[in-house]
Amino acid sequence: MEQSLDGGVSLSALFSWFAATRRPLPWREEPTAYRVLVSEIMLQQTQAARVIPFFCRWMDLFPNPHCLAAASEDTVIKAWEGLGYYSRARALHRIAQIIVAHHEGRIPNDQKALIALPGIGPYTAGAIRAFAFHERAAAVDANVSRVITRLIHPMTREAAASIVEQLLPQEQPWTTMEALIELGALVCKTTPLCSSCPLADQCRALASKTQEIRYAKNVIPKTSLWRDVAIFLSQGTALVTRRSGKQVMSGLYEFPYFDTTPQGSAASTLINALQPRIPSQLSFIASLCETSHSFTRFHATLYPTIIGVEEPFAWPDGKWIPIEMLRDLPFSSGHKRVLEAWLTTFLPCNALRA
Ligand code: ADE
């Protein structure tokens, strides 16, 4: 049956396109409520292709909410390592604990109950209801909102959600929802691929050549940070610190670091600046290549130096960890890169291979 959007747009071409191009994503092929929940939280800031290996590994480690609820926060954060925006991992862990404690381990299908869970907003609640429970629920994220804005006229996310609610058919509404998400992800992207779009002949933005104007991209420039990173080594151990409390990336490990200039400090300058704070003799071992990472609204460049020290010393939030155990800890992505650069460059591979 033909459906129409805003009194005029036919979606039949969208259905044929989706049937032909639909990606067999692992959470689509077996859409249990738990799998949809995990995938949607992972997909909140990350593209599907990148999410797939993390999703599969997560399901091996935590196949159901009970396993996830019972895991330690360290194990959960470690499983998320590399995906970024770690508050999502903590929210997922907390959700599992709540549903085990209050919902008999089952993910609710009610919008209100879903939204009451940490990290779940109207989009994610709608996606769980649509894809896992096959309800007639709208799931309008930035991608779908962009599709509707271009197809019809510029509008807020809420207005786009109410249009999508009207257009969802009675039969298999989740397929319409998934097709719109797929169109936004693959074709009607920020830079649209209009020649591949099944709705091109009905798109008002394309007709008036206003595809770019109808999509107001909110680009917030990232703030640059430059940091000298000190890898202190003593007696087969290395000093790491752990972010605590509500800080960004809390729970993750890092090497001690210090704000520096855009070029980074010379190793001798860094060691001379640190020596008065440390009760044991420091010695230069090596400098590693700079590396960089982005998190939230920052872009950080890291300048690592390996420094030998006679005795381990006390450091705020610091711990001396045997070198062969470092890879078992969840590190922030930039410091993980520093760790790998160091271990693969300077230490025999046989004892430390990942
Ligand atoms: N992005 C957000 N949700 C998605 C989904 N269910 N499938 C593909 N991409 C998505």
XYZ file of N, CA, C and O and ligand atoms in Angstrom, residues 23 25 27-28 39-40 43-44 46 48 123 127 131 141 143 178 181-182 185, ligand 1:
86
model
N 21.645 -2.842 4.908
C 22.854 -3.499 5.425
C 22.457 -4.565 6.462
O 21.639 -4.281 7.334
N 23.122 -5.512 9.383
C 23.844 -5.185 10.618
C 23.475 -6.201 11.703
O 22.323 -6.650 11.766
N 22.710 -6.188 14.806
C 21.568 -5.913 15.692
C 20.253 -5.924 14.904
O 19.189 -6.067 15.481
N 20.353 -5.810 13.577
C 19.139 -5.888 12.761
C 18.732 -7.327 12.515
O 17.547 -7.628 12.403
N 23.132 -1.630 20.808
C 23.535 -1.034 19.531
C 23.166 0.444 19.489
O 23.956 1.279 19.062
N 21.981 0.788 19.948
C 21.560 2.193 19.847
C 22.408 3.102 20.737
O 22.694 4.232 20.375
N 25.579 3.487 18.901
C 25.413 4.277 17.673
C 25.160 5.758 17.953
O 25.131 6.556 17.026
N 25.008 6.116 19.242
C 24.673 7.514 19.532
C 25.713 8.504 19.009
O 25.391 9.591 18.616
N 28.563 7.264 17.057
C 29.529 6.503 16.265
C 28.815 5.851 15.083
O 27.678 5.408 15.214
N 27.799 3.155 12.103
C 27.495 1.725 12.206
C 28.709 0.849 11.894
O 28.999 -0.109 12.626
N 14.840 9.516 21.111
C 15.250 8.762 19.926
C 15.496 7.293 20.286
O 14.949 6.377 19.664
N 13.609 3.961 19.098
C 14.290 2.910 18.330
C 14.077 1.544 18.992
O 13.825 0.545 18.314
N 12.266 -1.249 16.822
C 13.040 -2.363 16.275
C 12.941 -3.639 17.114
O 12.970 -4.733 16.578
N 16.500 10.729 14.889
C 17.795 11.271 15.297
C 18.166 12.393 14.323
O 17.359 12.791 13.473
N 20.001 12.327 11.767
C 19.965 11.883 10.367
C 18.549 11.926 9.802
O 18.311 12.439 8.708
N 13.274 2.106 9.868
C 14.642 1.671 9.568
C 15.099 2.205 8.213
O 16.255 2.593 8.040
N 16.122 5.787 8.598
C 17.432 5.877 9.271
C 18.539 5.527 8.267
O 19.570 6.201 8.191
N 18.301 4.479 7.493
C 19.308 4.052 6.516
C 19.526 5.119 5.436
O 20.655 5.385 5.037
N 21.622 7.777 6.891
C 23.006 7.347 7.164
C 23.811 7.167 5.879
O 25.004 7.441 5.848
N 22.130 4.839 13.546
C 21.363 4.926 14.625
N 20.551 3.877 14.761
C 20.830 3.069 13.714
C 20.352 1.813 13.285
N 19.420 1.184 13.984
N 20.860 1.299 12.178
C 21.817 1.959 11.510
N 22.319 3.121 11.829
C 21.844 3.686 12.949
